[in-house]
Amino acid sequence: MRRYDRRDLGLLLLRLGTGGVLAAHGTQKLFGWFGGHGIEGTGQFMESVGYAPGKASATAAGLAETGGGTLLALGLATPAAGAAAAGAMAGAAAVHTPNGFFNQGGGYEYAASLGLTAAGLAVTGPGRLSLDHALGHAVNRGWMIPAAFAATAAGTALIVGARNRRLRKAKEGEQDPLFEEEYME
């Protein structure tokens, strides 16, 4: 097997695995598949963690994950697909950041791994075992990489920034106790 054949097979495996996981996550949000909560339940959750309006946020996240993941798996429009998936995972990581890095403690490890893999695929390209290659890379041009990441970064920054402002404003009215109460027995 030539070196390029191994690279293409490796990219196919990365695309299928990452894209499949992202698409499954997205269908949980959109349709309630695989034990998900659908738009209604996910929308309520999104609202509870500061993404408002919740239903619109759930729809956007679900579409970015399902669409980006499916396109990554197919190797179609790879720059846009990878950027969209990375943006969705940046939004997810923002929710989990207060819990630290590791997933076992509710941290952002999993979202970061998926997002970085999607971003890496967007930059590297899908390889020859892809629809992009079969279609002559019509939707996988070099200029599309910075354009897709710029658009995604701007959108993600606005959405996550608005969420952070909402959370700070909600917390302003709360006051931490001055003293910890200790009970003696």
Coordinates of N, CA, C and O in Angstrom, one line a residue:
M1 N 0.8 -1.2 0.0 CA 0.0 0.0 0.0 C 0.9 1.2 0.0 O 1.8 1.4 0.8
R2 N 0.7 2.1 -0.9 CA 1.5 3.4 -1.0 C 1.1 4.3 0.2 O 0.1 4.2 0.8
R3 N 2.1 5.2 0.5 CA 1.9 6.1 1.6 C 0.6 6.9 1.5 O -0.1 7.1 2.4
Y4 N 0.3 7.4 0.3 CA -0.9 8.2 0.1 C -2.1 7.4 0.3 O -3.1 7.9 0.8
D5 N -2.1 6.1 0.0 CA -3.3 5.2 0.2 C -3.5 5.1 1.7 O -4.7 5.1 2.1
R6 N -2.5 4.9 2.5 CA -2.6 4.8 3.9 C -3.2 6.1 4.5 O -4.0 6.1 5.4
R7 N -2.7 7.2 4.1 CA -3.2 8.5 4.5 C -4.7 8.7 4.2 O -5.4 9.1 5.1
D8 N -5.0 8.4 3.0 CA -6.4 8.5 2.6 C -7.3 7.6 3.4 O -8.4 8.0 3.8
L9 N -6.9 6.4 3.7 CA -7.6 5.4 4.5 C -7.7 6.0 6.0 O -8.8 5.9 6.6
G10 N -6.6 6.5 6.5 CA -6.7 7.1 7.8 C -7.6 8.3 7.9 O -8.4 8.4 8.9
L11 N -7.6 9.2 6.9 CA -8.6 10.3 6.9 C -10.0 9.8 6.8 O -10.9 10.4 7.4
L12 N -10.2 8.8 6.0 CA -11.6 8.2 5.9 C -12.1 7.7 7.3 O -13.2 8.0 7.7
L13 N -11.2 7.0 8.0 CA -11.6 6.5 9.3 C -11.8 7.6 10.3 O -12.8 7.6 11.1
L14 N -11.0 8.6 10.3 CA -11.2 9.8 11.2 C -12.5 10.5 10.8 O -13.3 10.9 11.7
R15 N -12.8 10.6 9.5 CA -14.0 11.3 9.1 C -15.2 10.5 9.5 O -16.2 11.0 10.0
L16 N -15.2 9.2 9.3 CA -16.4 8.3 9.6 C -16.6 8.3 11.1 O -17.8 8.4 11.6
G17 N -15.6 8.2 11.9 CA -15.7 8.1 13.3 C -16.2 9.4 13.9 O -17.2 9.5 14.6
T18 N -15.5 10.5 13.6 CA -15.8 11.8 14.1 C -17.2 12.3 13.6 O -18.0 12.8 14.3
G19 N -17.4 12.2 12.3 CA -18.6 12.6 11.7 C -19.8 11.8 12.2 O -20.9 12.3 12.4
G20 N -19.6 10.5 12.4 CA -20.7 9.7 12.9 C -21.1 10.0 14.3 O -22.3 10.1 14.6
V21 N -20.1 10.3 15.1 CA -20.4 10.7 16.5 C -21.1 12.0 16.5 O -22.1 12.2 17.2
L22 N -20.6 13.0 15.8 CA -21.3 14.3 15.7 C -22.7 14.2 15.2 O -23.6 14.8 15.7
A23 N -22.9 13.4 14.1 CA -24.2 13.3 13.5 C -25.2 12.7 14.5 O -26.3 13.1 14.7
A24 N -24.7 11.6 15.2 CA -25.6 11.0 16.2 C -26.0 12.0 17.4 O -27.1 12.0 17.8
H25 N -25.0 12.8 17.8 CA -25.3 13.8 18.8 C -26.3 14.8 18.3 O -27.2 15.2 19.1
G26 N -26.2 15.2 17.1 CA -27.1 16.2 16.6 C -28.5 15.6 16.4 O -29.5 16.3 16.7
T27 N -28.6 14.3 16.0 CA -30.0 13.8 15.9 C -30.6 13.6 17.3 O -31.9 13.6 17.4
Q28 N -29.8 13.4 18.3 CA -30.4 13.4 19.7 C -31.1 14.7 19.9 O -32.2 14.8 20.5
K29 N -30.5 15.8 19.6 CA -31.1 17.2 19.8 C -32.3 17.4 18.9 O -33.3 17.9 19.3
L30 N -32.1 17.1 17.6 CA -33.2 17.4 16.6 C -34.4 16.5 16.7 O -35.5 16.9 16.6
F31 N -34.1 15.2 16.8 CA -35.2 14.2 16.7 C -35.5 13.3 18.0 O -36.4 12.5 18.0
G32 N -34.6 13.5 19.0 CA -34.8 12.7 20.1 C -34.3 11.2 19.9 O -34.5 10.3 20.7
W33 N -33.5 11.0 18.9 CA -33.0 9.6 18.6 C -31.9 9.3 19.6 O -31.3 10.2 20.2
F34 N -31.6 8.0 19.7 CA -30.5 7.5 20.5 C -30.6 8.0 22.0 O -29.5 8.4 22.6
G35 N -31.8 8.1 22.5 CA -31.9 8.5 23.9 C -31.9 10.0 24.1 O -31.8 10.5 25.3
G36 N -31.9 10.8 23.0 CA -31.9 12.2 23.2 C -33.3 12.8 23.6 O -34.2 12.0 23.8
H37 N -33.3 14.1 23.8 CA -34.5 14.7 24.3 C -35.3 15.6 23.2 O -36.3 16.2 23.5
G38 N -34.8 15.5 21.9 CA -35.4 16.3 20.9 C -35.3 17.8 21.1 O -34.7 18.2 22.0
I39 N -36.0 18.5 20.2 CA -35.9 20.0 20.2 C -36.4 20.5 21.5 O -35.9 21.4 22.1
E40 N -37.6 20.0 22.0 CA -38.2 20.6 23.2 C -37.3 20.4 24.4 O -37.0 21.4 25.1
G41 N -36.9 19.2 24.7 CA -36.1 18.9 25.9 C -34.7 19.5 25.8 O -34.2 20.1 26.8
T42 N -34.1 19.5 24.6 CA -32.8 20.1 24.4 C -32.9 21.6 24.6 O -32.1 22.3 25.1
G43 N -34.0 22.2 24.0 CA -34.2 23.6 24.1 C -34.4 24.0 25.6 O -33.8 25.1 26.0
Q44 N -35.1 23.3 26.4 CA -35.2 23.6 27.8 C -33.8 23.5 28.5 O -33.4 24.4 29.3
F45 N -33.0 22.5 28.1 CA -31.7 22.4 28.7 C -30.8 23.6 28.3 O -30.1 24.2 29.1
M46 N -30.9 23.9 27.0 CA -30.1 25.0 26.5 C -30.4 26.3 27.2 O -29.5 27.1 27.5
E47 N -31.7 26.5 27.4 CA -32.1 27.7 28.1 C -31.6 27.7 29.6 O -31.1 28.8 30.1
S48 N -31.6 26.6 30.2 CA -31.1 26.5 31.6 C -29.6 26.7 31.7 O -29.1 27.1 32.8
V49 N -28.8 26.5 30.7 CA -27.4 26.8 30.7 C -27.0 28.1 30.1 O -25.8 28.4 29.8
G50 N -28.0 28.9 29.8 CA -27.7 30.3 29.3 C -27.9 30.5 27.8 O -27.7 31.7 27.4
Y51 N -28.1 29.5 27.0 CA -28.3 29.7 25.6 C -29.8 30.0 25.3 O -30.6 29.2 25.5
A52 N -30.1 31.2 24.9 CA -31.5 31.7 24.7 C -31.6 32.3 23.3 O -30.7 33.0 22.9
P53 N -32.7 32.1 22.7 CA -33.8 31.3 23.1 C -33.4 29.8 23.0 O -32.7 29.4 22.0
G54 N -33.9 29.0 23.9 CA -33.4 27.6 24.0 C -33.7 26.8 22.7 O -32.9 26.0 22.3
K55 N -35.0 26.9 22.2 CA -35.4 26.1 21.1 C -34.5 26.4 19.8 O -34.1 25.5 19.1
A56 N -34.3 27.7 19.6 CA -33.5 28.1 18.5 C -32.0 27.6 18.7 O -31.4 27.2 17.7
S57 N -31.5 27.7 19.9 CA -30.2 27.2 20.2 C -30.0 25.7 20.0 O -29.1 25.3 19.4
A58 N -31.1 25.0 20.4 CA -31.1 23.5 20.2 C -31.1 23.2 18.7 O -30.4 22.3 18.3
T59 N -31.9 23.9 18.0 CA -32.0 23.7 16.5 C -30.6 24.0 15.9 O -30.1 23.2 15.0
A60 N -30.0 25.1 16.2 CA -28.7 25.5 15.6 C -27.6 24.5 15.9 O -26.9 24.1 15.1
A61 N -27.6 24.1 17.2 CA -26.6 23.1 17.6 C -26.8 21.8 16.9 O -25.9 21.1 16.5
G62 N -28.1 21.4 16.9 CA -28.4 20.1 16.3 C -28.1 20.1 14.8 O -27.6 19.1 14.3
L63 N -28.4 21.2 14.1 CA -28.1 21.2 12.7 C -26.6 21.3 12.4 O -26.1 20.6 11.5
A64 N -25.8 22.0 13.2 CA -24.4 22.1 13.1 C -23.7 20.7 13.3 O -22.8 20.3 12.6
E65 N -24.2 20.0 14.3 CA -23.7 18.7 14.6 C -24.1 17.6 13.6 O -23.3 16.9 13.1
T66 N -25.4 17.6 13.3 CA -25.9 16.6 12.3 C -25.4 16.9 10.9 O -24.9 16.0 10.3
G67 N -25.5 18.1 10.5 CA -25.1 18.5 9.1 C -23.6 18.4 9.0 O -23.0 17.8 8.1
G68 N -22.9 19.0 10.0 CA -21.4 19.0 9.9 C -20.9 17.6 10.0 O -20.0 17.2 9.3
G69 N -21.4 16.8 10.9 CA -21.0 15.4 11.1 C -21.2 14.6 9.8 O -20.4 13.8 9.4
T70 N -22.4 14.7 9.3 CA -22.8 13.9 8.1 C -21.8 14.3 6.9 O -21.3 13.5 6.2
L71 N -21.7 15.6 6.7 CA -20.8 16.1 5.6 C -19.3 15.7 5.9 O -18.6 15.3 4.9
L72 N -18.9 15.7 7.1 CA -17.5 15.2 7.4 C -17.4 13.7 7.1 O -16.4 13.3 6.4
A73 N -18.4 12.9 7.5 CA -18.3 11.5 7.2 C -18.3 11.2 5.7 O -17.5 10.4 5.2
L74 N -19.0 12.0 4.9 CA -19.0 11.8 3.5 C -17.8 12.5 2.8 O -17.5 12.2 1.7
G75 N -17.1 13.4 3.5 CA -16.0 14.1 2.9 C -16.5 15.1 1.9 O -16.0 15.2 0.8
L76 N -17.6 15.8 2.2 CA -18.2 16.7 1.3 C -18.2 18.1 2.0 O -18.7 18.2 3.1
A77 N -17.8 19.1 1.2 CA -17.7 20.5 1.8 C -17.0 20.5 3.1 O -17.4 21.1 4.1
T78 N -15.8 19.8 3.1 CA -15.1 19.6 4.3 C -14.7 20.8 5.1 O -14.8 20.8 6.3
P79 N -14.3 21.9 4.5 CA -14.0 23.1 5.3 C -15.2 23.6 6.1 O -15.1 23.9 7.3
A80 N -16.3 23.7 5.4 CA -17.5 24.2 6.1 C -18.0 23.2 7.1 O -18.4 23.6 8.2
A81 N -18.0 21.9 6.8 CA -18.4 20.9 7.7 C -17.6 20.9 9.0 O -18.1 20.8 10.1
G82 N -16.3 20.9 8.8 CA -15.4 20.8 10.0 C -15.5 22.1 10.8 O -15.5 22.0 12.1
A83 N -15.6 23.2 10.2 CA -15.8 24.5 10.9 C -17.1 24.5 11.7 O -17.1 25.0 12.8
A84 N -18.2 24.1 11.1 CA -19.5 24.1 11.7 C -19.5 23.2 12.9 O -19.9 23.6 14.0
A85 N -18.9 22.0 12.8 CA -18.8 21.1 13.9 C -17.9 21.6 15.0 O -18.3 21.5 16.2
A86 N -16.8 22.2 14.6 CA -15.9 22.8 15.6 C -16.6 23.9 16.4 O -16.4 24.0 17.6
G87 N -17.4 24.7 15.7 CA -18.1 25.8 16.4 C -19.1 25.3 17.4 O -19.3 25.8 18.5
A88 N -19.9 24.2 17.0 CA -20.8 23.6 17.9 C -20.1 23.1 19.1 O -20.6 23.2 20.2
M89 N -19.0 22.5 18.9 CA -18.2 21.9 20.1 C -17.6 23.0 20.9 O -17.5 22.8 22.2
A90 N -17.3 24.1 20.4 CA -16.8 25.3 21.2 C -18.0 25.7 22.1 O -17.7 26.0 23.3
G91 N -19.2 25.8 21.6 CA -20.3 26.1 22.4 C -20.6 25.1 23.5 O -20.9 25.5 24.6
A92 N -20.4 23.8 23.2 CA -20.6 22.8 24.2 C -19.5 22.9 25.3 O -19.7 22.7 26.5
A93 N -18.2 23.1 24.8 CA -17.1 23.2 25.7 C -17.3 24.4 26.7 O -17.0 24.3 27.9
A94 N -17.9 25.5 26.3 CA -18.2 26.6 27.1 C -19.1 26.2 28.3 O -18.9 26.7 29.4
V95 N -20.0 25.3 28.1 CA -20.9 24.9 29.1 C -20.2 24.0 30.2 O -20.4 24.1 31.4
H96 N -19.2 23.2 29.7 CA -18.5 22.3 30.5 C -17.2 22.8 31.2 O -16.7 22.2 32.1
T97 N -16.8 24.0 30.7 CA -15.5 24.5 31.2 C -15.5 24.7 32.7 O -14.4 24.4 33.4
P98 N -16.5 25.2 33.4 CA -16.5 25.3 34.9 C -16.2 24.0 35.6 O -15.7 24.0 36.7
N99 N -16.4 22.9 34.9 CA -16.2 21.6 35.6 C -14.7 21.1 35.4 O -14.5 19.9 35.7
G100 N -13.9 21.9 34.8 CA -12.5 21.4 34.5 C -12.4 20.7 33.2 O -13.3 20.7 32.3
F101 N -11.2 20.1 33.0 CA -10.9 19.5 31.7 C -11.5 18.1 31.5 O -12.2 17.8 30.5
F102 N -11.4 17.2 32.5 CA -11.7 15.8 32.3 C -13.2 15.6 32.2 O -14.0 16.1 33.0
N103 N -13.6 14.7 31.3 CA -15.0 14.4 31.0 C -15.6 13.7 32.2 O -16.8 13.9 32.5
Q104 N -14.9 12.9 33.0 CA -15.4 12.1 34.1 C -16.0 13.1 35.2 O -16.9 12.7 35.9
G105 N -15.5 14.3 35.2 CA -16.0 15.3 36.2 C -16.9 16.3 35.5 O -17.2 17.4 36.1
G106 N -17.4 16.0 34.3 CA -18.3 16.9 33.6 C -17.6 18.0 32.8 O -18.1 19.0 32.4
G107 N -16.2 17.8 32.6 CA -15.4 18.8 31.9 C -15.6 18.8 30.4 O -16.4 18.1 29.8
Y108 N -14.8 19.6 29.8 CA -14.9 19.9 28.4 C -14.0 19.0 27.5 O -13.9 19.2 26.3
E109 N -13.4 18.0 28.0 CA -12.4 17.1 27.3 C -13.1 16.5 26.0 O -12.5 16.6 24.9
Y110 N -14.3 16.0 26.1 CA -14.9 15.3 25.0 C -15.3 16.3 23.9 O -15.0 16.1 22.7
A111 N -15.9 17.4 24.3 CA -16.2 18.4 23.3 C -15.0 19.0 22.6 O -15.0 19.2 21.4
A112 N -13.9 19.2 23.4 CA -12.7 19.7 22.8 C -12.1 18.7 21.8 O -11.6 19.1 20.7
S113 N -12.1 17.4 22.2 CA -11.6 16.4 21.3 C -12.3 16.3 20.0 O -11.7 16.3 18.9
L114 N -13.6 16.3 20.0 CA -14.4 16.3 18.8 C -14.2 17.6 18.0 O -14.1 17.5 16.8
G115 N -14.2 18.7 18.6 CA -14.0 20.0 17.9 C -12.7 20.1 17.3 O -12.6 20.5 16.1
L116 N -11.6 19.7 18.0 CA -10.3 19.8 17.4 C -10.1 18.8 16.2 O -9.5 19.1 15.2
T117 N -10.7 17.6 16.4 CA -10.6 16.6 15.3 C -11.4 17.2 14.0 O -10.9 17.1 12.9
A118 N -12.5 17.7 14.2 CA -13.3 18.3 13.1 C -12.5 19.4 12.5 O -12.5 19.5 11.2
A119 N -11.9 20.3 13.3 CA -11.1 21.4 12.8 C -9.9 20.9 12.0 O -9.6 21.4 10.9
G120 N -9.3 19.9 12.5 CA -8.1 19.3 11.8 C -8.5 18.7 10.5 O -7.8 18.9 9.5
L121 N -9.6 18.1 10.4 CA -10.1 17.5 9.1 C -10.4 18.6 8.2 O -10.2 18.5 7.0
A122 N -11.0 19.7 8.6 CA -11.3 20.8 7.8 C -10.0 21.4 7.1 O -10.0 21.7 6.0
V123 N -9.0 21.5 7.9 CA -7.7 22.0 7.5 C -7.0 21.0 6.6 O -6.5 21.4 5.5
T124 N -6.9 19.8 7.0 CA -6.2 18.8 6.3 C -6.8 18.4 4.9 O -6.2 18.1 3.9
G125 N -8.2 18.4 5.0 CA -8.9 17.9 3.8 C -9.4 16.5 4.0 O -8.9 15.8 4.9
P126 N -10.3 16.0 3.1 CA -10.9 14.7 3.3 C -10.1 13.6 2.8 O -10.5 12.4 3.1
G127 N -9.1 13.8 2.0 CA -8.4 12.7 1.3 C -9.2 12.3 0.0 O -10.2 12.8 -0.3
R128 N -8.6 11.3 -0.7 CA -9.1 10.9 -2.0 C -10.4 10.0 -1.8 O -11.1 9.9 -2.8
L129 N -10.6 9.4 -0.7 CA -11.7 8.5 -0.5 C -12.9 9.4 0.0 O -13.4 9.2 1.2
S130 N -13.3 10.3 -0.8 CA -14.3 11.3 -0.3 C -15.2 11.8 -1.5 O -14.8 11.7 -2.7
L131 N -16.3 12.4 -1.2 CA -17.1 13.0 -2.2 C -16.5 14.3 -2.7 O -16.6 14.6 -3.9
D132 N -15.8 15.0 -1.9 CA -15.1 16.2 -2.4 C -14.1 15.8 -3.5 O -14.1 16.5 -4.5
H133 N -13.3 14.8 -3.3 CA -12.4 14.3 -4.3 C -13.1 13.9 -5.6 O -12.8 14.3 -6.7
A134 N -14.2 13.1 -5.4 CA -15.0 12.6 -6.5 C -15.6 13.8 -7.4 O -15.8 13.7 -8.6
L135 N -15.9 14.9 -6.7 CA -16.6 16.0 -7.4 C -15.5 17.1 -7.8 O -15.9 18.2 -8.1
G136 N -14.3 16.7 -7.7 CA -13.2 17.7 -8.2 C -13.0 18.8 -7.2 O -12.6 19.9 -7.6
H137 N -13.3 18.6 -6.0 CA -13.1 19.6 -4.9 C -13.8 20.9 -5.2 O -13.4 22.0 -4.8
A138 N -15.0 20.8 -5.7 CA -15.8 22.0 -6.1 C -16.2 22.8 -4.8 O -16.3 24.0 -4.8
V139 N -16.4 22.1 -3.7 CA -16.8 22.8 -2.4 C -15.7 22.5 -1.3 O -16.0 22.4 -0.2
N140 N -14.5 22.4 -1.8 CA -13.3 22.2 -0.9 C -12.1 22.9 -1.5 O -11.1 22.3 -1.8
R141 N -12.2 24.2 -1.6 CA -11.1 25.0 -2.1 C -10.3 25.6 -1.0 O -10.9 25.8 0.1
G142 N -9.1 25.9 -1.2 CA -8.2 26.5 -0.2 C -8.8 27.7 0.5 O -8.7 27.9 1.7
W143 N -9.4 28.6 -0.3 CA -9.9 29.9 0.3 C -11.1 29.6 1.2 O -11.4 30.5 2.0
M144 N -11.7 28.5 1.1 CA -12.9 28.2 1.9 C -12.5 27.9 3.3 O -13.4 28.1 4.2
I145 N -11.3 27.4 3.6 CA -10.9 27.1 4.9 C -10.9 28.3 5.8 O -11.6 28.4 6.8
P146 N -10.1 29.4 5.5 CA -10.2 30.6 6.3 C -11.6 31.2 6.4 O -12.0 31.8 7.4
A147 N -12.3 31.2 5.2 CA -13.6 31.8 5.2 C -14.6 31.1 6.2 O -15.3 31.7 6.9
A148 N -14.5 29.7 6.1 CA -15.4 28.9 7.0 C -15.1 29.1 8.5 O -16.0 29.3 9.3
F149 N -13.8 29.2 8.8 CA -13.4 29.4 10.2 C -13.7 30.8 10.7 O -14.0 31.0 11.8
A150 N -13.5 31.8 9.8 CA -13.8 33.1 10.2 C -15.3 33.3 10.5 O -15.7 33.9 11.5
A151 N -16.1 32.8 9.6 CA -17.6 32.9 9.8 C -18.0 32.2 11.1 O -18.8 32.7 11.9
T152 N -17.5 31.0 11.3 CA -17.8 30.2 12.4 C -17.3 30.8 13.7 O -18.0 30.9 14.7
A153 N -16.1 31.3 13.7 CA -15.5 32.0 14.9 C -16.3 33.2 15.2 O -16.6 33.4 16.4
A154 N -16.7 34.0 14.3 CA -17.5 35.2 14.6 C -18.9 34.8 15.2 O -19.3 35.3 16.2
G155 N -19.5 33.8 14.6 CA -20.8 33.4 15.1 C -20.7 32.8 16.5 O -21.5 33.1 17.4
T156 N -19.7 31.9 16.6 CA -19.5 31.3 17.9 C -19.2 32.3 19.0 O -19.7 32.2 20.1
A157 N -18.4 33.3 18.7 CA -18.0 34.3 19.7 C -19.2 35.1 20.1 O -19.4 35.4 21.3
L158 N -20.1 35.4 19.1 CA -21.3 36.2 19.5 C -22.2 35.4 20.4 O -22.8 35.9 21.3
I159 N -22.4 34.1 20.0 CA -23.4 33.3 20.7 C -22.9 33.0 22.1 O -23.6 33.1 23.1
V160 N -21.6 32.5 22.2 CA -21.0 32.2 23.5 C -20.9 33.5 24.4 O -21.1 33.5 25.6
G161 N -20.5 34.6 23.7 CA -20.4 35.9 24.5 C -21.8 36.3 25.0 O -21.8 36.7 26.2
A162 N -22.8 36.2 24.3 CA -24.2 36.5 24.7 C -24.6 35.6 25.9 O -25.2 36.1 26.9
R163 N -24.2 34.3 25.8 CA -24.5 33.4 26.9 C -23.8 33.8 28.2 O -24.4 33.8 29.3
N164 N -22.5 34.1 28.0 CA -21.7 34.5 29.2 C -22.3 35.8 29.8 O -22.3 35.9 31.1
R165 N -22.7 36.8 29.0 CA -23.3 38.0 29.6 C -24.6 37.7 30.3 O -24.9 38.2 31.4
R166 N -25.4 36.8 29.8 CA -26.7 36.4 30.4 C -26.4 35.7 31.8 O -27.0 36.0 32.8
L167 N -25.4 34.9 31.8 CA -25.0 34.2 33.1 C -24.5 35.2 34.1 O -24.8 35.1 35.3
R168 N -23.7 36.1 33.7 CA -23.1 37.1 34.6 C -24.2 38.0 35.2 O -24.3 38.3 36.3
K169 N -25.2 38.4 34.3 CA -26.3 39.2 34.7 C -27.2 38.5 35.7 O -27.6 39.1 36.7
A170 N -27.4 37.2 35.5 CA -28.2 36.4 36.4 C -27.5 36.3 37.7 O -28.2 36.2 38.8
K171 N -26.2 36.2 37.7 CA -25.5 36.0 39.0 C -25.3 37.3 39.8 O -25.1 37.2 41.0
E172 N -25.5 38.4 39.1 CA -25.3 39.7 39.8 C -26.3 39.9 41.0 O -25.9 40.4 42.0
G173 N -27.5 39.4 40.9 CA -28.5 39.5 42.0 C -28.2 38.5 43.1 O -28.8 38.7 44.2
E174 N -27.4 37.6 42.9 CA -27.1 36.6 44.0 C -26.0 37.1 44.8 O -25.1 37.7 44.4
Q175 N -26.0 36.7 46.1 CA -24.9 37.0 47.0 C -24.4 35.7 47.7 O -25.2 34.9 48.2
D176 N -23.2 35.6 47.7 CA -22.6 34.4 48.4 C -22.7 34.6 49.9 O -22.6 35.8 50.3
P177 N -22.9 33.6 50.6 CA -22.9 33.8 52.1 C -21.6 34.3 52.6 O -20.5 34.0 52.1
L178 N -21.7 35.2 53.6 CA -20.5 35.8 54.2 C -19.7 34.8 55.0 O -18.5 34.8 55.1
F179 N -20.4 33.9 55.7 CA -19.8 32.9 56.5 C -20.4 31.5 56.2 O -21.6 31.4 56.0
E180 N -19.5 30.5 56.2 CA -20.0 29.2 56.1 C -20.6 28.7 57.4 O -20.0 29.0 58.5
E181 N -21.7 28.1 57.4 CA -22.3 27.7 58.6 C -21.8 26.3 58.9 O -21.8 25.4 58.1
E182 N -21.4 26.1 60.1 CA -20.9 24.8 60.6 C -21.8 24.3 61.7 O -22.1 25.1 62.6
Y183 N -22.2 23.1 61.6 CA -23.1 22.6 62.7 C -22.2 21.7 63.6 O -21.5 20.8 63.1
M184 N -22.4 21.9 64.9 CA -21.6 21.1 65.8 C -22.6 20.1 66.4 O -23.7 20.5 66.8
E185 N -22.2 18.9 66.5 CA -23.1 17.9 67.1 C -22.7 17.6 68.5 O -21.7 17.8 69.0

